[in-house]
PDB file of C-alpha atoms in Angstrom:
ATOM      1  CA  MET A   1     -22.876  15.460  51.154  1.00 53.00           C
ATOM      2  CA  GLU A   2     -25.479  12.804  50.525  1.00 60.00           C
ATOM      3  CA  GLY A   3     -25.959   9.945  48.103  1.00 69.00           C
ATOM      4  CA  GLY A   4     -23.494   8.462  45.673  1.00 85.00           C
ATOM      5  CA  ILE A   5     -20.232   7.299  47.196  1.00 92.00           C
ATOM      6  CA  PHE A   6     -20.950   9.323  50.344  1.00 93.00           C
ATOM      7  CA  ALA A   7     -23.646   6.821  51.259  1.00 92.00           C
ATOM      8  CA  GLN A   8     -21.059   4.041  51.406  1.00 94.00           C
ATOM      9  CA  LYS A   9     -19.996   2.726  54.790  1.00 95.00           C
ATOM     10  CA  PRO A  10     -16.470   2.119  56.077  1.00 96.00           C
ATOM     11  CA  ILE A  11     -15.031  -1.372  56.152  1.00 96.00           C
ATOM     12  CA  LYS A  12     -13.548  -2.352  59.484  1.00 94.00           C
ATOM     13  CA  ASN A  13     -10.197  -4.117  59.239  1.00 93.00           C
ATOM     14  CA  PRO A  14      -9.985  -3.890  55.415  1.00 97.00           C
ATOM     15  CA  GLU A  15      -7.942  -6.547  53.679  1.00 96.00           C
ATOM     16  CA  ILE A  16      -4.500  -5.427  52.515  1.00 98.00           C
ATOM     17  CA  LYS A  17      -3.943  -7.327  49.274  1.00 97.00           C
ATOM     18  CA  ARG A  18      -1.218  -5.319  47.548  1.00 98.00           C
ATOM     19  CA  THR A  19       2.207  -4.748  49.085  1.00 98.00           C
ATOM     20  CA  GLN A  20       4.415  -5.422  46.046  1.00 98.00           C
ATOM     21  CA  LEU A  21       5.757  -3.236  43.260  1.00 98.00           C
ATOM     22  CA  PHE A  22       3.581  -2.917  40.148  1.00 98.00           C
ATOM     23  CA  ILE A  23       5.585  -3.180  36.914  1.00 98.00           C
ATOM     24  CA  ASN A  24       4.334  -4.033  33.420  1.00 98.00           C
ATOM     25  CA  ASN A  25       0.861  -4.941  34.765  1.00 98.00           C
ATOM     26  CA  GLU A  26       2.272  -7.408  37.298  1.00 98.00           C
ATOM     27  CA  TYR A  27       2.790  -7.255  41.055  1.00 98.00           C
ATOM     28  CA  VAL A  28       6.387  -8.253  41.765  1.00 98.00           C
ATOM     29  CA  ASN A  29       8.892  -8.265  44.611  1.00 98.00           C
ATOM     30  CA  SER A  30      11.704  -5.743  44.703  1.00 98.00           C
ATOM     31  CA  THR A  31      15.014  -6.730  43.158  1.00 98.00           C
ATOM     32  CA  SER A  32      16.813  -6.354  46.488  1.00 98.00           C
ATOM     33  CA  GLY A  33      14.164  -8.233  48.480  1.00 97.00           C
ATOM     34  CA  LYS A  34      14.088  -5.388  50.987  1.00 98.00           C
ATOM     35  CA  THR A  35      10.840  -4.327  52.661  1.00 98.00           C
ATOM     36  CA  PHE A  36       9.704  -1.455  54.855  1.00 98.00           C
ATOM     37  CA  GLU A  37       6.842  -1.080  57.276  1.00 98.00           C
ATOM     38  CA  THR A  38       3.813   1.149  56.921  1.00 98.00           C
ATOM     39  CA  VAL A  39       2.262   2.190  60.226  1.00 97.00           C
ATOM     40  CA  ASN A  40      -1.264   2.965  61.419  1.00 97.00           C
ATOM     41  CA  PRO A  41      -0.860   6.522  62.774  1.00 96.00           C
ATOM     42  CA  ALA A  42      -3.797   6.077  65.171  1.00 95.00           C
ATOM     43  CA  THR A  43      -2.308   3.069  66.962  1.00 96.00           C
ATOM     44  CA  GLU A  44       1.373   3.295  65.884  1.00 96.00           C
ATOM     45  CA  GLU A  45       1.138  -0.396  65.039  1.00 97.00           C
ATOM     46  CA  THR A  46       2.633  -1.877  61.878  1.00 98.00           C
ATOM     47  CA  ILE A  47      -0.041  -2.542  59.258  1.00 98.00           C
ATOM     48  CA  CYS A  48       2.145  -4.619  56.937  1.00 98.00           C
ATOM     49  CA  MET A  49       5.523  -4.785  55.236  1.00 98.00           C
ATOM     50  CA  VAL A  50       5.819  -3.281  51.744  1.00 98.00           C
ATOM     51  CA  GLN A  51       8.370  -4.191  49.083  1.00 98.00           C
ATOM     52  CA  GLU A  52      11.053  -1.486  48.873  1.00 98.00           C
ATOM     53  CA  GLY A  53      11.924  -0.411  45.354  1.00 98.00           C
ATOM     54  CA  ASP A  54      15.197   1.249  44.395  1.00 98.00           C
ATOM     55  CA  LYS A  55      17.205   2.124  41.268  1.00 98.00           C
ATOM     56  CA  ALA A  56      17.172  -1.427  39.890  1.00 98.00           C
ATOM     57  CA  ASP A  57      13.379  -1.515  40.074  1.00 98.00           C
ATOM     58  CA  VAL A  58      13.025   1.948  38.578  1.00 98.00           C
ATOM     59  CA  ASP A  59      15.183   0.756  35.678  1.00 98.00           C
ATOM     60  CA  LYS A  60      12.812  -2.179  35.123  1.00 98.00           C
ATOM     61  CA  ALA A  61       9.780   0.098  35.270  1.00 98.00           C
ATOM     62  CA  VAL A  62      11.337   2.555  32.827  1.00 98.00           C
ATOM     63  CA  ALA A  63      12.107  -0.272  30.391  1.00 98.00           C
ATOM     64  CA  ALA A  64       8.455  -1.363  30.560  1.00 98.00           C
ATOM     65  CA  ALA A  65       7.245   2.213  30.093  1.00 98.00           C
ATOM     66  CA  ARG A  66       9.580   2.834  27.143  1.00 98.00           C
ATOM     67  CA  ALA A  67       8.297  -0.340  25.486  1.00 98.00           C
ATOM     68  CA  ALA A  68       4.719   0.885  26.004  1.00 98.00           C
ATOM     69  CA  MET A  69       5.656   4.170  24.283  1.00 98.00           C
ATOM     70  CA  LYS A  70       7.051   2.615  21.091  1.00 97.00           C
ATOM     71  CA  ARG A  71       5.226   3.818  17.997  1.00 94.00           C
ATOM     72  CA  ASN A  72       3.835   0.398  17.150  1.00 95.00           C
ATOM     73  CA  ALA A  73       2.773  -0.356  20.747  1.00 97.00           C
ATOM     74  CA  PRO A  74      -0.957  -0.600  21.575  1.00 97.00           C
ATOM     75  CA  TRP A  75      -0.919   2.504  23.799  1.00 98.00           C
ATOM     76  CA  ARG A  76       0.645   4.687  21.090  1.00 96.00           C
ATOM     77  CA  LYS A  77      -1.656   3.368  18.368  1.00 96.00           C
ATOM     78  CA  MET A  78      -4.796   3.636  20.497  1.00 97.00           C
ATOM     79  CA  ASN A  79      -7.566   5.908  19.260  1.00 95.00           C
ATOM     80  CA  PRO A  80      -7.960   8.887  21.634  1.00 96.00           C
ATOM     81  CA  ASN A  81     -11.625   7.965  22.033  1.00 97.00           C
ATOM     82  CA  GLU A  82     -10.537   4.594  23.406  1.00 98.00           C
ATOM     83  CA  ARG A  83      -8.188   6.313  25.843  1.00 97.00           C
ATOM     84  CA  GLY A  84     -11.163   8.346  26.997  1.00 98.00           C
ATOM     85  CA  ARG A  85     -13.210   5.185  27.462  1.00 98.00           C
ATOM     86  CA  ILE A  86     -10.465   3.741  29.666  1.00 98.00           C
ATOM     87  CA  MET A  87     -10.356   6.938  31.747  1.00 98.00           C
ATOM     88  CA  ASN A  88     -14.110   6.661  32.300  1.00 98.00           C
ATOM     89  CA  LYS A  89     -13.717   2.991  33.199  1.00 98.00           C
ATOM     90  CA  VAL A  90     -11.137   3.929  35.848  1.00 98.00           C
ATOM     91  CA  ALA A  91     -13.631   6.404  37.304  1.00 98.00           C
ATOM     92  CA  ASP A  92     -16.341   3.729  37.369  1.00 98.00           C
ATOM     93  CA  ILE A  93     -14.069   1.301  39.244  1.00 98.00           C
ATOM     94  CA  ILE A  94     -13.052   3.905  41.816  1.00 98.00           C
ATOM     95  CA  GLU A  95     -16.715   4.757  42.363  1.00 98.00           C
ATOM     96  CA  ARG A  96     -17.612   1.081  42.805  1.00 97.00           C
ATOM     97  CA  ASP A  97     -14.721   0.417  45.203  1.00 97.00           C
ATOM     98  CA  ALA A  98     -14.687   3.793  46.979  1.00 98.00           C
ATOM     99  CA  ALA A  99     -15.503   2.358  50.416  1.00 97.00           C
ATOM    100  CA  LYS A 100     -12.772  -0.273  50.115  1.00 98.00           C
ATOM    101  CA  ILE A 101     -10.115   2.204  48.985  1.00 98.00           C
ATOM    102  CA  ALA A 102     -11.171   4.857  51.501  1.00 98.00           C
ATOM    103  CA  SER A 103     -11.112   2.347  54.349  1.00 98.00           C
ATOM    104  CA  VAL A 104      -7.514   1.435  53.531  1.00 98.00           C
ATOM    105  CA  GLU A 105      -6.723   5.159  53.339  1.00 98.00           C
ATOM    106  CA  VAL A 106      -8.131   5.637  56.840  1.00 98.00           C
ATOM    107  CA  LEU A 107      -5.994   2.781  58.139  1.00 97.00           C
ATOM    108  CA  ASP A 108      -2.772   3.937  56.451  1.00 98.00           C
ATOM    109  CA  ASN A 109      -3.190   7.724  56.610  1.00 97.00           C
ATOM    110  CA  GLY A 110      -5.414   8.334  59.630  1.00 96.00           C
ATOM    111  CA  LYS A 111      -7.887  10.722  57.997  1.00 96.00           C
ATOM    112  CA  PRO A 112     -11.634  10.380  58.719  1.00 97.00           C
ATOM    113  CA  PHE A 113     -13.608   8.108  56.410  1.00 97.00           C
ATOM    114  CA  GLN A 114     -15.775  10.911  55.009  1.00 96.00           C
ATOM    115  CA  SER A 115     -12.657  12.940  54.244  1.00 97.00           C
ATOM    116  CA  ALA A 116     -11.203   9.932  52.440  1.00 98.00           C
ATOM    117  CA  LEU A 117     -14.416   9.651  50.416  1.00 97.00           C
ATOM    118  CA  VAL A 118     -13.975  13.282  49.349  1.00 97.00           C
ATOM    119  CA  ASP A 119     -10.559  12.280  47.996  1.00 98.00           C
ATOM    120  CA  MET A 120     -12.160   9.369  46.122  1.00 98.00           C
ATOM    121  CA  ASN A 121     -14.793  11.707  44.698  1.00 98.00           C
ATOM    122  CA  ASN A 122     -12.142  14.140  43.460  1.00 98.00           C
ATOM    123  CA  GLY A 123     -10.317  11.299  41.736  1.00 98.00           C
ATOM    124  CA  ILE A 124     -13.529  10.153  40.057  1.00 98.00           C
ATOM    125  CA  ASP A 125     -14.294  13.686  38.862  1.00 98.00           C
ATOM    126  CA  TRP A 126     -10.793  14.170  37.445  1.00 98.00           C
ATOM    127  CA  PHE A 127     -10.809  10.924  35.493  1.00 98.00           C
ATOM    128  CA  ARG A 128     -14.217  11.759  34.015  1.00 98.00           C
ATOM    129  CA  TYR A 129     -13.154  15.310  33.161  1.00 98.00           C
ATOM    130  CA  TYR A 130      -9.943  14.250  31.426  1.00 97.00           C
ATOM    131  CA  ALA A 131     -11.743  11.397  29.672  1.00 97.00           C
ATOM    132  CA  GLY A 132     -13.453  14.084  27.624  1.00 96.00           C
ATOM    133  CA  PHE A 133     -10.128  15.808  26.968  1.00 94.00           C
ATOM    134  CA  CYS A 134      -8.419  12.794  25.357  1.00 96.00           C
ATOM    135  CA  ASP A 135      -9.798  13.421  21.858  1.00 94.00           C
ATOM    136  CA  LYS A 136      -9.484  17.220  22.036  1.00 94.00           C
ATOM    137  CA  ILE A 137      -5.694  17.540  21.917  1.00 93.00           C
ATOM    138  CA  GLU A 138      -5.506  19.245  18.517  1.00 91.00           C
ATOM    139  CA  GLY A 139      -2.757  20.739  16.379  1.00 90.00           C
ATOM    140  CA  ARG A 140      -2.907  23.730  14.031  1.00 91.00           C
ATOM    141  CA  THR A 141      -2.568  24.320  10.300  1.00 91.00           C
ATOM    142  CA  LEU A 142      -0.182  27.085   9.295  1.00 89.00           C
ATOM    143  CA  ALA A 143      -0.251  29.492   6.363  1.00 88.00           C
ATOM    144  CA  MET A 144       2.632  28.744   3.964  1.00 89.00           C
ATOM    145  CA  GLU A 145       3.761  29.774   0.513  1.00 89.00           C
ATOM    146  CA  ASP A 146       1.933  28.419  -2.533  1.00 86.00           C
ATOM    147  CA  GLY A 147       1.844  24.665  -2.860  1.00 83.00           C
ATOM    148  CA  LYS A 148       2.945  23.979   0.674  1.00 90.00           C
ATOM    149  CA  MET A 149       1.121  23.216   3.893  1.00 89.00           C
ATOM    150  CA  GLY A 150       2.408  23.413   7.437  1.00 93.00           C
ATOM    151  CA  PHE A 151       0.854  21.913  10.519  1.00 92.00           C
ATOM    152  CA  THR A 152       1.625  21.189  14.150  1.00 93.00           C
ATOM    153  CA  LYS A 153       1.011  17.874  15.844  1.00 90.00           C
ATOM    154  CA  TYR A 154       1.139  17.299  19.592  1.00 91.00           C
ATOM    155  CA  GLU A 155       3.024  14.191  20.684  1.00 94.00           C
ATOM    156  CA  PRO A 156       3.155  12.641  24.175  1.00 96.00           C
ATOM    157  CA  VAL A 157       6.104  13.768  26.286  1.00 97.00           C
ATOM    158  CA  GLY A 158       7.007  10.103  26.804  1.00 98.00           C
ATOM    159  CA  VAL A 159       7.764   8.532  30.179  1.00 98.00           C
ATOM    160  CA  VAL A 160       6.647  10.607  33.160  1.00 98.00           C
ATOM    161  CA  GLY A 161       7.966  10.149  36.689  1.00 98.00           C
ATOM    162  CA  ALA A 162       5.476  11.106  39.402  1.00 98.00           C
ATOM    163  CA  ILE A 163       6.250  11.478  43.117  1.00 98.00           C
ATOM    164  CA  THR A 164       3.324  12.015  45.481  1.00 98.00           C
ATOM    165  CA  PRO A 165       2.953  13.214  49.120  1.00 96.00           C
ATOM    166  CA  TRP A 166       1.725  11.424  52.237  1.00 96.00           C
ATOM    167  CA  ASN A 167      -1.299  13.611  53.025  1.00 95.00           C
ATOM    168  CA  PHE A 168      -3.518  12.873  49.990  1.00 97.00           C
ATOM    169  CA  PRO A 169      -2.126   9.540  48.744  1.00 97.00           C
ATOM    170  CA  PHE A 170      -4.888   8.244  46.489  1.00 98.00           C
ATOM    171  CA  MET A 171      -6.171  11.641  45.377  1.00 98.00           C
ATOM    172  CA  MET A 172      -2.695  12.742  44.273  1.00 98.00           C
ATOM    173  CA  THR A 173      -2.174   9.385  42.580  1.00 98.00           C
ATOM    174  CA  CYS A 174      -5.268  10.100  40.483  1.00 98.00           C
ATOM    175  CA  LEU A 175      -4.193  13.652  39.671  1.00 97.00           C
ATOM    176  CA  LYS A 176      -0.654  12.722  38.636  1.00 98.00           C
ATOM    177  CA  LEU A 177      -1.807   9.768  36.548  1.00 98.00           C
ATOM    178  CA  VAL A 178      -4.826  11.137  34.733  1.00 98.00           C
ATOM    179  CA  GLN A 179      -3.145  14.221  33.283  1.00 95.00           C
ATOM    180  CA  SER A 180      -0.320  12.131  31.866  1.00 97.00           C
ATOM    181  CA  LEU A 181      -2.478   9.243  30.674  1.00 98.00           C
ATOM    182  CA  CYS A 182      -5.045  11.324  28.834  1.00 97.00           C
ATOM    183  CA  ALA A 183      -2.207  12.732  26.681  1.00 96.00           C
ATOM    184  CA  GLY A 184      -0.913   9.241  25.902  1.00 97.00           C
ATOM    185  CA  ASN A 185       2.124   9.096  28.214  1.00 98.00           C
ATOM    186  CA  ALA A 186       3.399   6.234  30.373  1.00 98.00           C
ATOM    187  CA  VAL A 187       4.023   6.792  34.094  1.00 98.00           C
ATOM    188  CA  ILE A 188       6.448   5.626  36.802  1.00 98.00           C
ATOM    189  CA  LEU A 189       4.818   6.570  40.107  1.00 98.00           C
ATOM    190  CA  LYS A 190       6.527   6.593  43.512  1.00 98.00           C
ATOM    191  CA  PRO A 191       4.008   6.742  46.351  1.00 98.00           C
ATOM    192  CA  PRO A 192       4.943   8.190  49.759  1.00 97.00           C
ATOM    193  CA  GLU A 193       6.713   5.692  51.998  1.00 97.00           C
ATOM    194  CA  GLN A 194       4.456   6.711  54.901  1.00 97.00           C
ATOM    195  CA  THR A 195       1.199   5.953  53.062  1.00 98.00           C
ATOM    196  CA  PRO A 196       1.740   3.688  50.035  1.00 98.00           C
ATOM    197  CA  LEU A 197      -1.147   1.237  50.315  1.00 98.00           C
ATOM    198  CA  THR A 198      -3.960   2.882  48.333  1.00 98.00           C
ATOM    199  CA  THR A 199      -1.616   3.851  45.512  1.00 98.00           C
ATOM    200  CA  LEU A 200      -0.580   0.208  45.209  1.00 98.00           C
ATOM    201  CA  MET A 201      -4.265  -0.688  44.835  1.00 98.00           C
ATOM    202  CA  PHE A 202      -4.316   1.314  41.595  1.00 98.00           C
ATOM    203  CA  GLY A 203      -2.501  -1.502  39.815  1.00 98.00           C
ATOM    204  CA  ASP A 204      -5.625  -3.643  39.956  1.00 98.00           C
ATOM    205  CA  ILE A 205      -7.675  -0.699  38.694  1.00 98.00           C
ATOM    206  CA  ALA A 206      -5.288  -0.218  35.754  1.00 98.00           C
ATOM    207  CA  ILE A 207      -5.564  -3.853  34.716  1.00 98.00           C
ATOM    208  CA  GLU A 208      -9.353  -3.993  35.013  1.00 98.00           C
ATOM    209  CA  ALA A 209      -9.791  -0.720  33.117  1.00 98.00           C
ATOM    210  CA  GLY A 210      -7.734  -2.039  30.195  1.00 98.00           C
ATOM    211  CA  LEU A 211      -4.510  -0.043  30.403  1.00 98.00           C
ATOM    212  CA  PRO A 212      -1.816  -1.915  28.425  1.00 98.00           C
ATOM    213  CA  PRO A 213       1.257  -3.292  30.228  1.00 98.00           C
ATOM    214  CA  GLY A 214       3.914  -0.717  31.036  1.00 98.00           C
ATOM    215  CA  VAL A 215       1.610   2.294  30.924  1.00 98.00           C
ATOM    216  CA  VAL A 216       1.305   2.550  34.728  1.00 98.00           C
ATOM    217  CA  ASN A 217       4.110   1.387  37.025  1.00 98.00           C
ATOM    218  CA  ILE A 218       4.226   1.883  40.807  1.00 98.00           C
ATOM    219  CA  ILE A 219       7.490   1.760  42.772  1.00 98.00           C
ATOM    220  CA  PRO A 220       7.105   2.167  46.546  1.00 98.00           C
ATOM    221  CA  GLY A 221      10.304   3.178  48.276  1.00 98.00           C
ATOM    222  CA  PHE A 222      12.237   6.084  49.735  1.00 98.00           C
ATOM    223  CA  GLY A 223      13.144   9.474  48.323  1.00 96.00           C
ATOM    224  CA  PRO A 224      16.955   9.132  48.367  1.00 96.00           C
ATOM    225  CA  THR A 225      16.751   5.809  46.492  1.00 97.00           C
ATOM    226  CA  ALA A 226      13.608   5.312  44.402  1.00 98.00           C
ATOM    227  CA  GLY A 227      12.794   9.026  44.176  1.00 97.00           C
ATOM    228  CA  ALA A 228      16.348   9.952  43.240  1.00 97.00           C
ATOM    229  CA  ALA A 229      16.470   7.194  40.603  1.00 98.00           C
ATOM    230  CA  ILE A 230      13.358   8.682  38.981  1.00 98.00           C
ATOM    231  CA  SER A 231      14.697  12.243  39.112  1.00 97.00           C
ATOM    232  CA  GLU A 232      18.071  11.304  37.660  1.00 97.00           C
ATOM    233  CA  HIS A 233      16.980   8.725  35.088  1.00 98.00           C
ATOM    234  CA  PRO A 234      18.079   9.602  31.539  1.00 97.00           C
ATOM    235  CA  ASP A 235      15.132   7.790  29.941  1.00 98.00           C
ATOM    236  CA  ILE A 236      12.423   9.606  31.917  1.00 98.00           C
ATOM    237  CA  ASN A 237      11.214  12.661  30.026  1.00 98.00           C
ATOM    238  CA  LYS A 238       9.362  14.548  32.748  1.00 98.00           C
ATOM    239  CA  VAL A 239       9.003  14.553  36.538  1.00 98.00           C
ATOM    240  CA  ALA A 240       5.927  15.808  38.407  1.00 98.00           C
ATOM    241  CA  PHE A 241       6.467  16.232  42.159  1.00 98.00           C
ATOM    242  CA  THR A 242       4.307  17.389  45.045  1.00 97.00           C
ATOM    243  CA  GLY A 243       6.080  17.868  48.358  1.00 95.00           C
ATOM    244  CA  SER A 244       8.622  20.024  50.169  1.00 93.00           C
ATOM    245  CA  THR A 245      10.547  22.934  48.706  1.00 92.00           C
ATOM    246  CA  GLU A 246      13.789  21.292  49.858  1.00 93.00           C
ATOM    247  CA  VAL A 247      13.156  18.166  47.790  1.00 95.00           C
ATOM    248  CA  GLY A 248      11.910  20.282  44.887  1.00 95.00           C
ATOM    249  CA  HIS A 249      15.364  21.902  44.709  1.00 96.00           C
ATOM    250  CA  ILE A 250      16.968  18.446  44.580  1.00 97.00           C
ATOM    251  CA  ILE A 251      14.681  17.268  41.769  1.00 97.00           C
ATOM    252  CA  GLN A 252      15.233  20.426  39.731  1.00 96.00           C
ATOM    253  CA  SER A 253      18.989  20.009  40.128  1.00 96.00           C
ATOM    254  CA  ALA A 254      18.836  16.315  39.178  1.00 96.00           C
ATOM    255  CA  SER A 255      16.991  17.260  35.999  1.00 93.00           C
ATOM    256  CA  GLY A 256      19.711  19.710  35.054  1.00 92.00           C
ATOM    257  CA  THR A 257      22.556  17.263  35.640  1.00 94.00           C
ATOM    258  CA  SER A 258      20.883  14.340  33.831  1.00 95.00           C
ATOM    259  CA  ASN A 259      18.885  14.797  30.626  1.00 96.00           C
ATOM    260  CA  LEU A 260      17.329  18.207  31.340  1.00 95.00           C
ATOM    261  CA  LYS A 261      13.939  16.552  31.715  1.00 97.00           C
ATOM    262  CA  ARG A 262      10.860  18.700  32.136  1.00 97.00           C
ATOM    263  CA  VAL A 263       9.885  19.304  35.757  1.00 97.00           C
ATOM    264  CA  THR A 264       6.613  20.332  37.389  1.00 97.00           C
ATOM    265  CA  LEU A 265       6.814  21.179  41.089  1.00 96.00           C
ATOM    266  CA  GLU A 266       4.023  21.777  43.606  1.00 94.00           C
ATOM    267  CA  LEU A 267       5.907  22.783  46.730  1.00 93.00           C
ATOM    268  CA  GLY A 268       5.294  23.885  50.313  1.00 85.00           C
ATOM    269  CA  GLY A 269       5.859  27.251  51.924  1.00 70.00           C
ATOM    270  CA  LYS A 270       3.032  29.075  50.178  1.00 64.00           C
ATOM    271  CA  SER A 271       0.706  29.548  53.169  1.00 70.00           C
ATOM    272  CA  ALA A 272       2.523  31.912  55.509  1.00 76.00           C
ATOM    273  CA  LEU A 273       0.642  33.398  58.464  1.00 82.00           C
ATOM    274  CA  ILE A 274       1.014  36.743  60.197  1.00 86.00           C
ATOM    275  CA  ILE A 275       0.367  36.479  63.950  1.00 89.00           C
ATOM    276  CA  SER A 276      -0.662  39.621  65.804  1.00 92.00           C
ATOM    277  CA  LYS A 277       1.284  40.614  68.902  1.00 90.00           C
ATOM    278  CA  THR A 278      -2.012  40.575  70.818  1.00 93.00           C
ATOM    279  CA  ALA A 279      -3.020  37.061  69.694  1.00 92.00           C
ATOM    280  CA  ASP A 280      -3.954  34.643  72.480  1.00 91.00           C
ATOM    281  CA  LEU A 281      -1.532  31.757  71.997  1.00 86.00           C
ATOM    282  CA  GLY A 282      -2.588  29.999  75.196  1.00 78.00           C
TER     283      GLY A 282
END
């Protein structure tokens, strides 16, 4: 891999600017004031303390997202072509700042810099691909009896909760966000507590790209608190989760006992191996 972002060089000791929650286009402290540490896996040293979101913060984020989804709100009234322009702008910013984001990913996640750049490149490609999809979400006209016309019109699902895994933090942030945003939804995103830092950087990207307040909200925290609040929330219309099968069961159950929200699960346990009796395990 040569040229483009792969020619960028890592930044030693990158600055960690964002450790707060991102709600309604503002970085804010958690309601409880609690924090948690994120650790450099290479040295086992604490990188920084991150604000810990919980149900009260999810409620605030949902209120902001619901306001962004009102029919007279800028995001709902926006021309799909303009949504596509914003998606392309996000891709441009990620490409410009790839070394900075990837360097923080290395620090927080432990993966090699070139591997982190691959993640950045995937995010760029996805935002550019879905930018072209924004104005191609089309309905159908239906044959009816004389004097009548029927048609279908696709509407956004509404507020989407997204919960991402530790192993591809920024790449999964991009994937969860872009699919929802291109269709005109608002998102509450909970990054993994082990590797939250690059996801929190997306708040600055959202503001610079021109996403209206409330469209993207980021709540770092833990699964049993922030994650559960997202899964159980009656005003969240869909949850997209990548992680363990065990947690997938919990989220599916929470959907059924709350508002029967739509659920998309990408779970583990799909890559079983058969080991021969004669295999050298030494």
